[in-house]
Short mmCIF file of C-alpha atoms in Angstrom, two decimals:
data_model
loop_
_atom_site.label_atom_id
_atom_site.label_comp_id
_atom_site.label_asym_id
_atom_site.label_seq_id
_atom_site.Cartn_x
_atom_site.Cartn_y
_atom_site.Cartn_z
CA UNK J 1 -51.93 -23.92 -65.00
CA UNK J 2 -52.06 -20.71 -67.03
CA UNK J 3 -49.28 -18.21 -67.64
CA UNK J 4 -50.73 -14.69 -67.24
CA UNK J 5 -48.67 -12.20 -69.29
CA UNK J 6 -51.27 -9.65 -70.33
CA UNK J 7 -50.71 -8.23 -73.81
CA UNK J 8 -47.72 -10.49 -74.38
CA UNK J 9 -49.80 -13.67 -74.61
CA UNK J 10 -53.36 -12.32 -74.45
CA UNK J 11 -54.07 -13.80 -71.01
CA UNK J 12 -55.32 -11.26 -68.46
CA UNK J 13 -56.22 -11.42 -64.77
CA UNK J 14 -59.68 -10.23 -65.69
CA UNK J 15 -60.30 -13.68 -67.21
CA UNK J 16 -60.25 -15.10 -63.71
CA UNK J 17 -62.84 -12.82 -62.17
CA UNK J 18 -64.98 -13.23 -65.29
CA UNK J 19 -65.21 -16.98 -64.61
CA UNK J 20 -64.63 -17.46 -60.89
CA UNK J 21 -67.88 -16.30 -59.27
CA UNK J 22 -69.78 -19.60 -59.47
CA UNK J 23 -67.08 -21.65 -57.72
CA UNK J 24 -65.55 -19.08 -55.34
CA UNK J 25 -66.49 -19.38 -51.66
CA UNK J 26 -64.31 -16.51 -50.46
CA UNK J 27 -61.24 -14.56 -51.55
CA UNK J 28 -57.95 -14.01 -49.74
CA UNK J 29 -55.72 -11.41 -51.37
CA UNK J 30 -52.26 -10.32 -50.28
CA UNK J 31 -51.44 -7.59 -52.78
CA UNK J 32 -49.11 -4.85 -51.61
CA UNK J 33 -50.31 -1.95 -53.76
CA UNK J 34 -53.91 -1.15 -54.73
CA UNK J 35 -55.37 1.82 -56.57
CA UNK J 36 -58.40 0.46 -58.44
CA UNK J 37 -61.48 -0.67 -56.51
CA UNK J 38 -63.28 -2.26 -59.45
CA UNK J 39 -60.73 -4.97 -60.21
CA UNK J 40 -61.34 -7.13 -57.16
CA UNK J 41 -62.93 -5.24 -54.26
CA UNK J 42 -66.14 -4.17 -56.01
CA UNK J 43 -66.32 -7.53 -57.79
CA UNK J 44 -66.35 -9.40 -54.47
CA UNK J 45 -68.90 -6.99 -52.98
CA UNK J 46 -71.21 -7.20 -55.98
CA UNK J 47 -70.96 -11.00 -56.10
CA UNK J 48 -71.50 -11.23 -52.31
CA UNK J 49 -68.24 -13.10 -51.95
CA UNK J 50 -66.38 -12.60 -48.64
CA UNK J 51 -63.03 -10.83 -49.07
CA UNK J 52 -60.03 -10.75 -46.75
CA UNK J 53 -57.38 -8.35 -48.02
CA UNK J 54 -53.87 -7.59 -46.77
CA UNK J 55 -52.26 -4.45 -48.22
CA UNK J 56 -48.91 -2.81 -47.56
CA UNK J 57 -48.38 -0.07 -44.99
CA UNK J 58 -45.60 2.45 -45.46
CA UNK J 59 -44.99 6.18 -45.85
CA UNK J 60 -45.87 6.07 -49.57
CA UNK J 61 -49.54 5.23 -48.86
CA UNK J 62 -49.47 2.15 -51.11
CA UNK J 63 -53.21 1.42 -50.81
CA UNK J 64 -55.29 4.31 -52.15
CA UNK J 65 -57.29 6.19 -49.53
CA UNK J 66 -60.66 5.81 -51.36
CA UNK J 67 -60.22 2.02 -51.18
CA UNK J 68 -59.50 2.15 -47.46
CA UNK J 69 -62.42 4.50 -46.89
CA UNK J 70 -64.75 2.12 -48.71
CA UNK J 71 -63.68 -0.75 -46.44
CA UNK J 72 -64.37 1.35 -43.35
CA UNK J 73 -67.70 2.59 -44.66
CA UNK J 74 -69.02 -0.88 -45.41
CA UNK J 75 -68.32 -2.07 -41.83
CA UNK J 76 -68.67 -5.70 -42.89
CA UNK J 77 -67.21 -8.61 -40.90
CA UNK J 78 -66.66 -10.48 -44.17
CA UNK J 79 -65.16 -7.59 -46.16
CA UNK J 80 -61.94 -7.04 -44.25
CA UNK J 81 -58.81 -4.99 -44.86
CA UNK J 82 -55.56 -5.28 -42.88
CA UNK J 83 -52.21 -3.60 -43.46
CA UNK J 84 -48.72 -5.06 -43.09
CA UNK J 85 -45.23 -3.63 -42.90
CA UNK J 86 -42.55 -5.23 -45.14
CA UNK J 87 -45.18 -6.78 -47.42
CA UNK J 88 -44.56 -7.05 -51.14
CA UNK J 89 -46.58 -10.12 -52.12
CA UNK J 90 -49.02 -10.32 -55.02
CA UNK J 91 -51.19 -13.37 -54.36
CA UNK J 92 -54.94 -13.74 -54.86
CA UNK J 93 -56.74 -16.96 -53.90
CA UNK J 94 -60.28 -17.43 -55.14
CA UNK J 95 -61.02 -20.34 -52.78
CA UNK J 96 -62.70 -23.13 -54.71
CA UNK J 97 -61.50 -21.82 -58.08
CA UNK J 98 -57.75 -21.20 -57.93
CA UNK J 99 -54.97 -18.74 -57.18
CA UNK J 100 -52.84 -16.16 -58.99
CA UNK J 101 -49.21 -15.70 -57.94
CA UNK J 102 -47.22 -13.09 -59.81
CA UNK J 103 -46.13 -9.49 -60.10
CA UNK J 104 -49.41 -7.62 -60.66
CA UNK J 105 -50.71 -5.15 -58.10
CA UNK J 106 -54.38 -4.12 -57.94
CA UNK J 107 -54.14 -1.33 -60.46
CA UNK J 108 -55.55 -0.85 -63.95
CA UNK J 109 -52.04 -0.51 -65.38
CA UNK J 110 -50.93 -3.79 -63.80
CA UNK J 111 -53.99 -5.66 -65.01
CA UNK J 112 -54.10 -4.25 -68.54
CA UNK J 113 -51.03 -2.25 -69.63
CA UNK J 114 -47.83 -3.10 -67.77
CA UNK J 115 -45.59 -6.02 -68.54
CA UNK J 116 -46.47 -8.35 -65.67
CA UNK J 117 -45.75 -12.04 -65.19
CA UNK J 118 -47.62 -14.56 -63.10
CA UNK J 119 -49.23 -17.97 -63.06
CA UNK J 120 -52.76 -19.08 -62.28
CA UNK J 121 -53.19 -22.49 -60.64
CA UNK J 122 -56.59 -24.13 -60.41
CA UNK J 123 -57.83 -25.32 -57.02
CA UNK J 124 -57.09 -28.89 -58.06
CA UNK J 125 -53.53 -27.99 -59.04
CA UNK J 126 -53.00 -26.26 -55.70
CA UNK J 127 -54.18 -29.30 -53.78
CA UNK J 128 -52.69 -32.10 -55.88
CA UNK J 129 -49.24 -30.45 -55.94
CA UNK J 130 -49.23 -29.77 -52.21
CA UNK J 131 -49.21 -25.98 -52.67
CA UNK J 132 -52.47 -25.25 -50.82
CA UNK J 133 -51.02 -25.76 -47.33
CA UNK J 134 -48.05 -23.47 -47.96
CA UNK J 135 -50.25 -20.83 -49.54
CA UNK J 136 -52.61 -21.00 -46.58
CA UNK J 137 -49.64 -20.51 -44.23
CA UNK J 138 -48.70 -17.36 -46.15
CA UNK J 139 -52.00 -15.74 -45.20
CA UNK J 140 -51.91 -17.09 -41.63
CA UNK J 141 -48.42 -15.72 -41.01
CA UNK J 142 -49.24 -12.40 -42.64
CA UNK J 143 -52.31 -12.04 -40.48
CA UNK J 144 -50.23 -12.51 -37.32
CA UNK J 145 -48.29 -9.31 -38.05
CA UNK J 146 -51.08 -7.32 -39.69
CA UNK J 147 -52.95 -4.32 -38.33
CA UNK J 148 -56.70 -4.13 -38.88
CA UNK J 149 -57.82 -1.03 -40.72
CA UNK J 150 -59.14 1.46 -38.17
CA UNK J 151 -60.00 5.13 -37.86
CA UNK J 152 -56.62 5.68 -36.21
CA UNK J 153 -54.71 4.03 -39.07
CA UNK J 154 -56.81 6.00 -41.55
CA UNK J 155 -55.97 9.28 -39.84
CA UNK J 156 -52.23 8.54 -39.99
CA UNK J 157 -52.40 7.76 -43.71
CA UNK J 158 -54.57 10.76 -44.51
CA UNK J 159 -52.06 13.05 -42.87
CA UNK J 160 -49.21 11.45 -44.77
CA UNK J 161 -51.11 11.80 -48.05
CA UNK J 162 -51.58 15.50 -47.35
CA UNK J 163 -47.83 15.82 -46.80
CA UNK J 164 -47.14 13.98 -50.05
CA UNK J 165 -49.57 16.19 -51.92
CA UNK J 166 -47.62 19.22 -50.69
CA UNK J 167 -44.46 17.56 -52.09
CA UNK J 168 -43.05 17.03 -48.62
CA UNK J 169 -41.86 13.51 -49.48
CA UNK J 170 -38.38 14.41 -48.22
CA UNK J 171 -39.69 15.40 -44.80
CA UNK J 172 -38.16 12.70 -42.62
CA UNK J 173 -40.33 13.63 -39.65
CA UNK J 174 -43.48 13.07 -41.70
CA UNK J 175 -42.29 9.67 -42.90
CA UNK J 176 -41.22 8.62 -39.40
CA UNK J 177 -44.63 9.56 -38.03
CA UNK J 178 -46.16 7.03 -40.39
CA UNK J 179 -43.64 4.23 -40.03
CA UNK J 180 -43.49 4.47 -36.23
CA UNK J 181 -47.19 5.00 -35.66
CA UNK J 182 -48.54 3.11 -32.66
CA UNK J 183 -51.70 2.46 -34.67
CA UNK J 184 -49.86 -0.18 -36.71
CA UNK J 185 -48.12 -3.36 -35.59
CA UNK J 186 -44.38 -2.76 -35.56
CA UNK J 187 -42.85 -5.75 -37.28
CA UNK J 188 -39.19 -5.99 -38.38
CA UNK J 189 -39.88 -8.34 -41.26
CA UNK J 190 -39.04 -11.98 -41.87
CA UNK J 191 -35.85 -13.48 -40.52
CA UNK J 192 -34.07 -16.33 -42.27
CA UNK J 193 -35.75 -19.71 -41.83
CA UNK J 194 -34.31 -22.85 -43.40
CA UNK J 195 -36.49 -25.14 -45.50
CA UNK J 196 -36.04 -27.91 -42.92
CA UNK J 197 -37.09 -25.75 -39.97
CA UNK J 198 -40.05 -24.37 -41.91
CA UNK J 199 -41.20 -27.91 -42.69
CA UNK J 200 -40.84 -28.93 -39.06
CA UNK J 201 -42.80 -25.87 -37.92
CA UNK J 202 -45.53 -26.78 -40.41
CA UNK J 203 -45.70 -30.33 -39.09
CA UNK J 204 -45.91 -29.19 -35.47
CA UNK J 205 -48.65 -26.67 -36.26
CA UNK J 206 -50.65 -29.21 -38.29
CA UNK J 207 -50.54 -31.77 -35.48
CA UNK J 208 -51.51 -29.19 -32.86
CA UNK J 209 -54.47 -27.92 -34.86
CA UNK J 210 -55.62 -31.36 -36.03
CA UNK J 211 -55.63 -32.84 -32.52
CA UNK J 212 -57.33 -29.76 -31.08
CA UNK J 213 -60.07 -29.95 -33.70
CA UNK J 214 -60.51 -33.69 -33.18
CA UNK J 215 -61.30 -33.00 -29.54
CA UNK J 216 -63.88 -30.39 -30.55
CA UNK J 217 -65.50 -33.00 -32.80
CA UNK J 218 -65.45 -35.59 -29.99
CA UNK J 219 -67.12 -33.13 -27.65
CA UNK J 220 -69.80 -32.37 -30.24
CA UNK J 221 -70.34 -36.09 -30.79
CA UNK J 222 -70.88 -36.60 -27.07
CA UNK J 223 -73.50 -33.83 -27.05
CA UNK J 224 -75.49 -34.69 -30.18
CA UNK J 225 -75.57 -38.42 -29.30
CA UNK J 226 -77.39 -37.83 -26.01
CA UNK J 227 -80.91 -39.34 -26.17
CA UNK J 228 -82.50 -35.94 -25.65
CA UNK J 229 -80.51 -34.48 -28.58
CA UNK J 230 -80.68 -37.33 -31.08
CA UNK J 231 -83.37 -37.19 -33.81
CA UNK J 232 -85.82 -40.09 -33.70
CA UNK J 233 -84.74 -41.48 -37.09
CA UNK J 234 -81.05 -41.80 -36.08
CA UNK J 235 -79.79 -45.15 -34.80
CA UNK J 236 -78.78 -44.96 -31.14
CA UNK J 237 -75.77 -47.23 -31.74
CA UNK J 238 -74.24 -45.01 -34.44
CA UNK J 239 -70.66 -44.12 -33.38
CA UNK J 240 -70.35 -40.71 -31.73
CA UNK J 241 -67.85 -39.51 -34.32
CA UNK J 242 -70.16 -40.25 -37.24
CA UNK J 243 -73.06 -38.56 -35.44
CA UNK J 244 -70.91 -35.42 -35.04
CA UNK J 245 -69.99 -35.54 -38.73
CA UNK J 246 -73.56 -35.84 -39.97
CA UNK J 247 -74.85 -33.20 -37.55
CA UNK J 248 -72.27 -30.82 -39.04
CA UNK J 249 -73.16 -31.99 -42.55
CA UNK J 250 -76.83 -31.11 -41.99
CA UNK J 251 -75.98 -27.80 -40.33
CA UNK J 252 -73.67 -26.77 -43.18
CA UNK J 253 -76.06 -27.57 -46.02
CA UNK J 254 -79.25 -26.37 -44.33
CA UNK J 255 -78.23 -23.49 -42.08
CA UNK J 256 -75.31 -21.72 -43.77
CA UNK J 257 -76.34 -21.70 -47.43
CA UNK J 258 -77.06 -18.32 -49.02
CA UNK J 259 -78.23 -19.05 -52.52
CA UNK J 260 -75.61 -21.07 -54.35
CA UNK J 261 -72.84 -20.88 -51.72
CA UNK J 262 -72.38 -21.46 -48.00
CA UNK J 263 -71.93 -18.14 -46.21
CA UNK J 264 -70.00 -19.64 -43.33
CA UNK J 265 -67.67 -16.60 -42.93
CA UNK J 266 -70.62 -14.41 -41.90
CA UNK J 267 -71.82 -17.08 -39.47
CA UNK J 268 -68.32 -17.27 -38.00
CA UNK J 269 -68.22 -13.54 -37.37
CA UNK J 270 -71.60 -13.71 -35.62
CA UNK J 271 -70.78 -16.77 -33.53
CA UNK J 272 -67.08 -16.46 -32.67
CA UNK J 273 -67.73 -14.60 -29.41
CA UNK J 274 -70.07 -17.31 -28.11
CA UNK J 275 -69.58 -20.63 -29.94
CA UNK J 276 -71.23 -22.45 -27.03
CA UNK J 277 -74.52 -20.65 -27.62
CA UNK J 278 -74.23 -21.22 -31.37
CA UNK J 279 -73.78 -24.95 -30.80
CA UNK J 280 -76.70 -25.12 -28.36
CA UNK J 281 -78.98 -23.43 -30.90
CA UNK J 282 -77.81 -25.77 -33.68
CA UNK J 283 -78.31 -28.87 -31.52
CA UNK J 284 -81.83 -27.69 -30.75
CA UNK J 285 -82.51 -27.40 -34.47
CA UNK J 286 -81.00 -30.86 -35.11
CA UNK J 287 -83.12 -32.72 -32.57
CA UNK J 288 -86.30 -31.18 -34.00
CA UNK J 289 -85.69 -32.67 -37.45
CA UNK J 290 -88.39 -35.31 -37.93
CA UNK J 291 -86.78 -36.44 -41.18
CA UNK J 292 -83.13 -36.37 -42.29
CA UNK J 293 -82.46 -32.91 -43.80
CA UNK J 294 -79.84 -34.07 -46.35
CA UNK J 295 -79.74 -37.89 -46.54
CA UNK J 296 -77.92 -38.21 -43.21
CA UNK J 297 -79.84 -41.45 -42.53
CA UNK J 298 -78.32 -43.06 -45.63
CA UNK J 299 -74.83 -42.07 -44.54
CA UNK J 300 -75.23 -43.16 -40.92
CA UNK J 301 -77.36 -46.27 -41.34
CA UNK J 302 -76.09 -47.66 -44.66
CA UNK J 303 -72.78 -46.15 -45.75
CA UNK J 304 -70.99 -45.92 -42.39
CA UNK J 305 -71.24 -49.65 -41.51
CA UNK J 306 -69.99 -50.63 -44.99
CA UNK J 307 -67.08 -48.18 -44.80
CA UNK J 308 -66.09 -49.37 -41.34
CA UNK J 309 -66.08 -53.00 -42.52
CA UNK J 310 -64.17 -52.30 -45.76
CA UNK J 311 -61.57 -50.21 -43.92
CA UNK J 312 -61.10 -52.61 -41.00
CA UNK J 313 -57.62 -54.01 -40.55
CA UNK J 314 -58.84 -57.49 -41.48
CA UNK J 315 -60.37 -56.33 -44.78
CA UNK J 316 -58.15 -53.47 -45.91
CA UNK J 317 -55.10 -55.37 -47.14
CA UNK J 318 -57.28 -57.57 -49.37
CA UNK J 319 -59.27 -54.64 -50.78
CA UNK J 320 -59.69 -55.10 -54.52
CA UNK J 321 -60.44 -52.42 -57.08
CA UNK J 322 -64.20 -53.03 -56.98
CA UNK J 323 -64.31 -52.69 -53.19
CA UNK J 324 -62.03 -49.65 -53.37
CA UNK J 325 -64.50 -48.00 -55.74
CA UNK J 326 -67.33 -48.78 -53.29
CA UNK J 327 -65.42 -46.93 -50.59
CA UNK J 328 -64.77 -43.88 -52.76
CA UNK J 329 -68.44 -43.70 -53.76
CA UNK J 330 -69.37 -43.20 -50.09
CA UNK J 331 -66.82 -40.61 -48.93
CA UNK J 332 -68.15 -37.04 -49.09
CA UNK J 333 -64.87 -35.20 -49.65
CA UNK J 334 -63.84 -37.61 -52.40
CA UNK J 335 -67.21 -37.19 -54.13
CA UNK J 336 -66.80 -33.41 -53.99
CA UNK J 337 -63.22 -33.62 -55.26
CA UNK J 338 -64.37 -35.77 -58.19
CA UNK J 339 -66.59 -32.87 -59.31
CA UNK J 340 -63.62 -30.60 -59.97
CA UNK J 341 -60.73 -32.94 -60.80
CA UNK J 342 -59.67 -32.49 -64.45
CA UNK J 343 -60.79 -35.37 -66.68
CA UNK J 344 -57.30 -35.84 -68.09
CA UNK J 345 -55.81 -36.24 -64.60
CA UNK J 346 -57.87 -39.38 -63.98
CA UNK J 347 -57.76 -40.89 -67.44
CA UNK J 348 -61.06 -39.62 -68.85
CA UNK J 349 -61.51 -38.23 -72.34
CA UNK J 350 -61.73 -34.44 -72.48
CA UNK J 351 -63.73 -34.08 -75.69
CA UNK J 352 -66.86 -36.12 -74.98
CA UNK J 353 -68.98 -33.55 -73.16
CA UNK J 354 -69.70 -33.65 -69.44
CA UNK J 355 -69.02 -36.94 -67.67
CA UNK J 356 -71.56 -38.05 -65.07
CA UNK J 357 -70.57 -37.97 -61.41
CA UNK J 358 -70.75 -41.78 -61.31
CA UNK J 359 -68.23 -42.02 -64.11
CA UNK J 360 -65.91 -39.42 -62.54
CA UNK J 361 -65.93 -41.01 -59.08
CA UNK J 362 -65.18 -44.45 -60.50
CA UNK J 363 -62.38 -43.03 -62.65
CA UNK J 364 -60.88 -41.20 -59.67
CA UNK J 365 -61.05 -44.37 -57.56
CA UNK J 366 -59.33 -46.44 -60.27
CA UNK J 367 -56.63 -43.79 -60.67
CA UNK J 368 -55.88 -43.68 -56.95
CA UNK J 369 -56.06 -47.48 -56.61
CA UNK J 370 -53.45 -47.97 -59.34
CA UNK J 371 -51.23 -45.02 -58.32
CA UNK J 372 -47.95 -45.62 -56.52
CA UNK J 373 -45.86 -43.51 -54.17
CA UNK J 374 -42.26 -42.66 -54.96
CA UNK J 375 -41.22 -45.84 -53.14
CA UNK J 376 -43.74 -48.01 -54.98
CA UNK J 377 -46.38 -48.26 -52.28
CA UNK J 378 -50.04 -48.49 -53.26
CA UNK J 379 -52.96 -46.45 -51.93
CA UNK J 380 -54.10 -49.49 -49.94
CA UNK J 381 -50.65 -49.77 -48.34
CA UNK J 382 -50.66 -46.05 -47.52
CA UNK J 383 -54.12 -46.31 -45.97
CA UNK J 384 -53.05 -49.32 -43.93
CA UNK J 385 -50.00 -47.40 -42.71
CA UNK J 386 -52.09 -44.38 -41.68
CA UNK J 387 -54.77 -46.46 -39.94
CA UNK J 388 -52.83 -49.35 -38.46
CA UNK J 389 -49.12 -48.56 -38.80
CA UNK J 390 -48.57 -47.91 -35.10
CA UNK J 391 -50.18 -46.44 -32.01
CA UNK J 392 -53.56 -44.74 -32.51
CA UNK J 393 -52.13 -41.77 -30.63
CA UNK J 394 -49.76 -41.23 -33.58
CA UNK J 395 -52.42 -41.52 -36.28
CA UNK J 396 -52.36 -37.75 -37.01
CA UNK J 397 -48.56 -37.95 -37.43
CA UNK J 398 -48.93 -40.78 -39.94
CA UNK J 399 -51.62 -38.75 -41.69
CA UNK J 400 -49.11 -35.89 -42.04
CA UNK J 401 -46.50 -38.31 -43.41
CA UNK J 402 -48.98 -39.65 -45.97
CA UNK J 403 -49.46 -36.11 -47.27
CA UNK J 404 -45.81 -34.98 -47.26
CA UNK J 405 -43.45 -37.97 -47.31
CA UNK J 406 -42.83 -39.14 -50.92
CA UNK J 407 -42.57 -42.75 -49.80
CA UNK J 408 -46.25 -42.68 -48.74
CA UNK J 409 -47.84 -39.84 -50.74
CA UNK J 410 -50.39 -40.98 -53.35
CA UNK J 411 -51.51 -38.77 -56.24
CA UNK J 412 -55.06 -37.33 -55.82
CA UNK J 413 -55.40 -38.57 -52.23
CA UNK J 414 -55.31 -35.40 -50.12
CA UNK J 415 -55.84 -34.42 -46.51
CA UNK J 416 -59.65 -34.15 -46.71
CA UNK J 417 -60.00 -37.61 -48.24
CA UNK J 418 -57.51 -39.17 -45.83
CA UNK J 419 -58.99 -37.40 -42.81
CA UNK J 420 -62.46 -38.59 -43.67
CA UNK J 421 -61.35 -42.16 -44.38
CA UNK J 422 -59.63 -42.29 -40.98
CA UNK J 423 -62.91 -41.17 -39.40
CA UNK J 424 -65.05 -43.81 -41.10
CA UNK J 425 -62.54 -46.53 -40.21
CA UNK J 426 -62.00 -45.46 -36.58
CA UNK J 427 -65.07 -43.33 -35.74
CA UNK J 428 -65.00 -43.93 -31.98
CA UNK J 429 -61.54 -42.35 -31.72
CA UNK J 430 -61.30 -40.09 -34.77
CA UNK J 431 -64.51 -38.39 -35.98
CA UNK J 432 -64.45 -37.93 -39.78
CA UNK J 433 -62.96 -34.61 -40.79
CA UNK J 434 -62.89 -32.94 -44.19
CA UNK J 435 -63.12 -29.42 -45.61
CA UNK J 436 -66.89 -29.29 -45.14
CA UNK J 437 -66.53 -30.35 -41.48
CA UNK J 438 -64.10 -27.50 -40.86
CA UNK J 439 -66.33 -24.95 -42.59
CA UNK J 440 -69.28 -26.04 -40.44
CA UNK J 441 -67.14 -25.66 -37.31
CA UNK J 442 -66.10 -22.20 -38.49
CA UNK J 443 -69.76 -21.31 -39.01
CA UNK J 444 -70.37 -22.32 -35.38
CA UNK J 445 -67.70 -19.86 -34.26
CA UNK J 446 -64.73 -22.21 -33.94
CA UNK J 447 -61.38 -20.91 -35.21
CA UNK J 448 -60.26 -24.07 -36.99
CA UNK J 449 -58.19 -24.44 -40.16
CA UNK J 450 -59.94 -25.34 -43.40
CA UNK J 451 -57.83 -28.03 -45.02
CA UNK J 452 -58.44 -28.68 -48.73
#
C-alpha cells in the first residue's frame, strides 16, 4: 500500500501509469471531474489498454468537452465513457496492477499541484484484504444508473457550456435543461443501506451469478465433449467440467491474445450479440487441433486425476504439507497468483533477487497450509467444509462463507483458487472456474463477472 500525497511526500499518481502498462489488462475509472486527456485517457489509448470511464453529469459540465468529443470520435467498443448524476467518486482500477482511491480528479492540478490525499493498493492487497469484490460492485452499481455518452448528451452539454461561457450560470432555466434532460438517466442518488443489508445483497448476487455461470460451463462441457467436437488427443472419459475448463483455457491463450495481453474486452464487444455463433466457431477451432495448443493434455490426462484423488473426501482430511504442495502446483489460478504475491507475504526473502516460480508456488502452498482462520481452522478444514460440509446444492453458499466468514476464511486463499479447487474435486457437478475461465467466457460474448 502506498500513500499518494503529491508534493507532500513525493508520491504522485503518475508513478502508477509509469509502471502499470505491463500488468494492466484493462482500466475502470470512476472519477467525477476530468479536464486533462493525457493523464489517463491518452495513456490507455496509446498503450492499447481498454478503458471504461464514468464521469459526473451536472450543469457545471464537469468533464471537459474535448475529452467527451475524443471518446465519441474514437467510436471504440473498448474505450467507453458514461456519465452519472450524483457521482463524486475518485477511483481508478488498473486491473492486474492495483487501484487508487482518493481525492484526485483527472486534472493536471490534482495530479501535480493540489494537496490531494489517496492510497494505492496493489492487486494482491485488493484481493487478499477482500476489497476487490466491493470495488467491483462500485463499478457495477454505477453502471446501472449511468448514461452512455451519445450525440444527444453531447448536444445538451455543449449548449450548457455556451451558456456558462456567456456567464449565464445563474440562469435557472439553462441549468434545469441540463439536469432534467431526457438524454441522461434520471437517478435520485443513493438511499441509505445498512452494512448488514448490503452484505446480504452481495451474497445473493454472488450466488445468482455463480450458479448461472456454472450452468453455462456445464452446457459448454456437454458440447465440447461430444465425439464430433473432441480433439483426437483428448481422453473420452475426461469429466465434462474439466473438458469445458481446458477448452476455455486453450481459447483464451490462443485466440484472445494481442501481443502481451489478452484482448478479451474487444472479443466481448464483437460476440455479445451472438454468443452462440461465437461458441460454435470456437468449438470448430478446438476440434481441429491435432495437438494440444497449450499443454491441455497434461492438465486433463495427468493433473486432473491426481487433483481429484487428493481432493476426494477420503483423502482430503489426511492431506499433509507435501501433498498440499502437489495440489497447489497443479491449480492454474494459484500458479498465476504466486507470480504476483509479495515475497514477504509468504515468508520469502525480499533481497535475494527474483525467486523462481517453483520456489514461489511452494512457499505460497506452505503459507496457506499453515494459516488458520479466526476460529483456528486450517486450510484443509476449510476445503473440507466447502466440498463436503453439506448438500452439493449448497456448495456455492459454502464457497461464499469461506471467502467472507472469519471462522472459515484463510489468508491467500481467494475465490479463484477455491472455485478452481471445487471444480477439480467435483468436476462432474462443478466445472472449474477461475478468473481466466470468466475472461474466456466474456470473450465468447457471455456477460459474466470476473472474480479475482
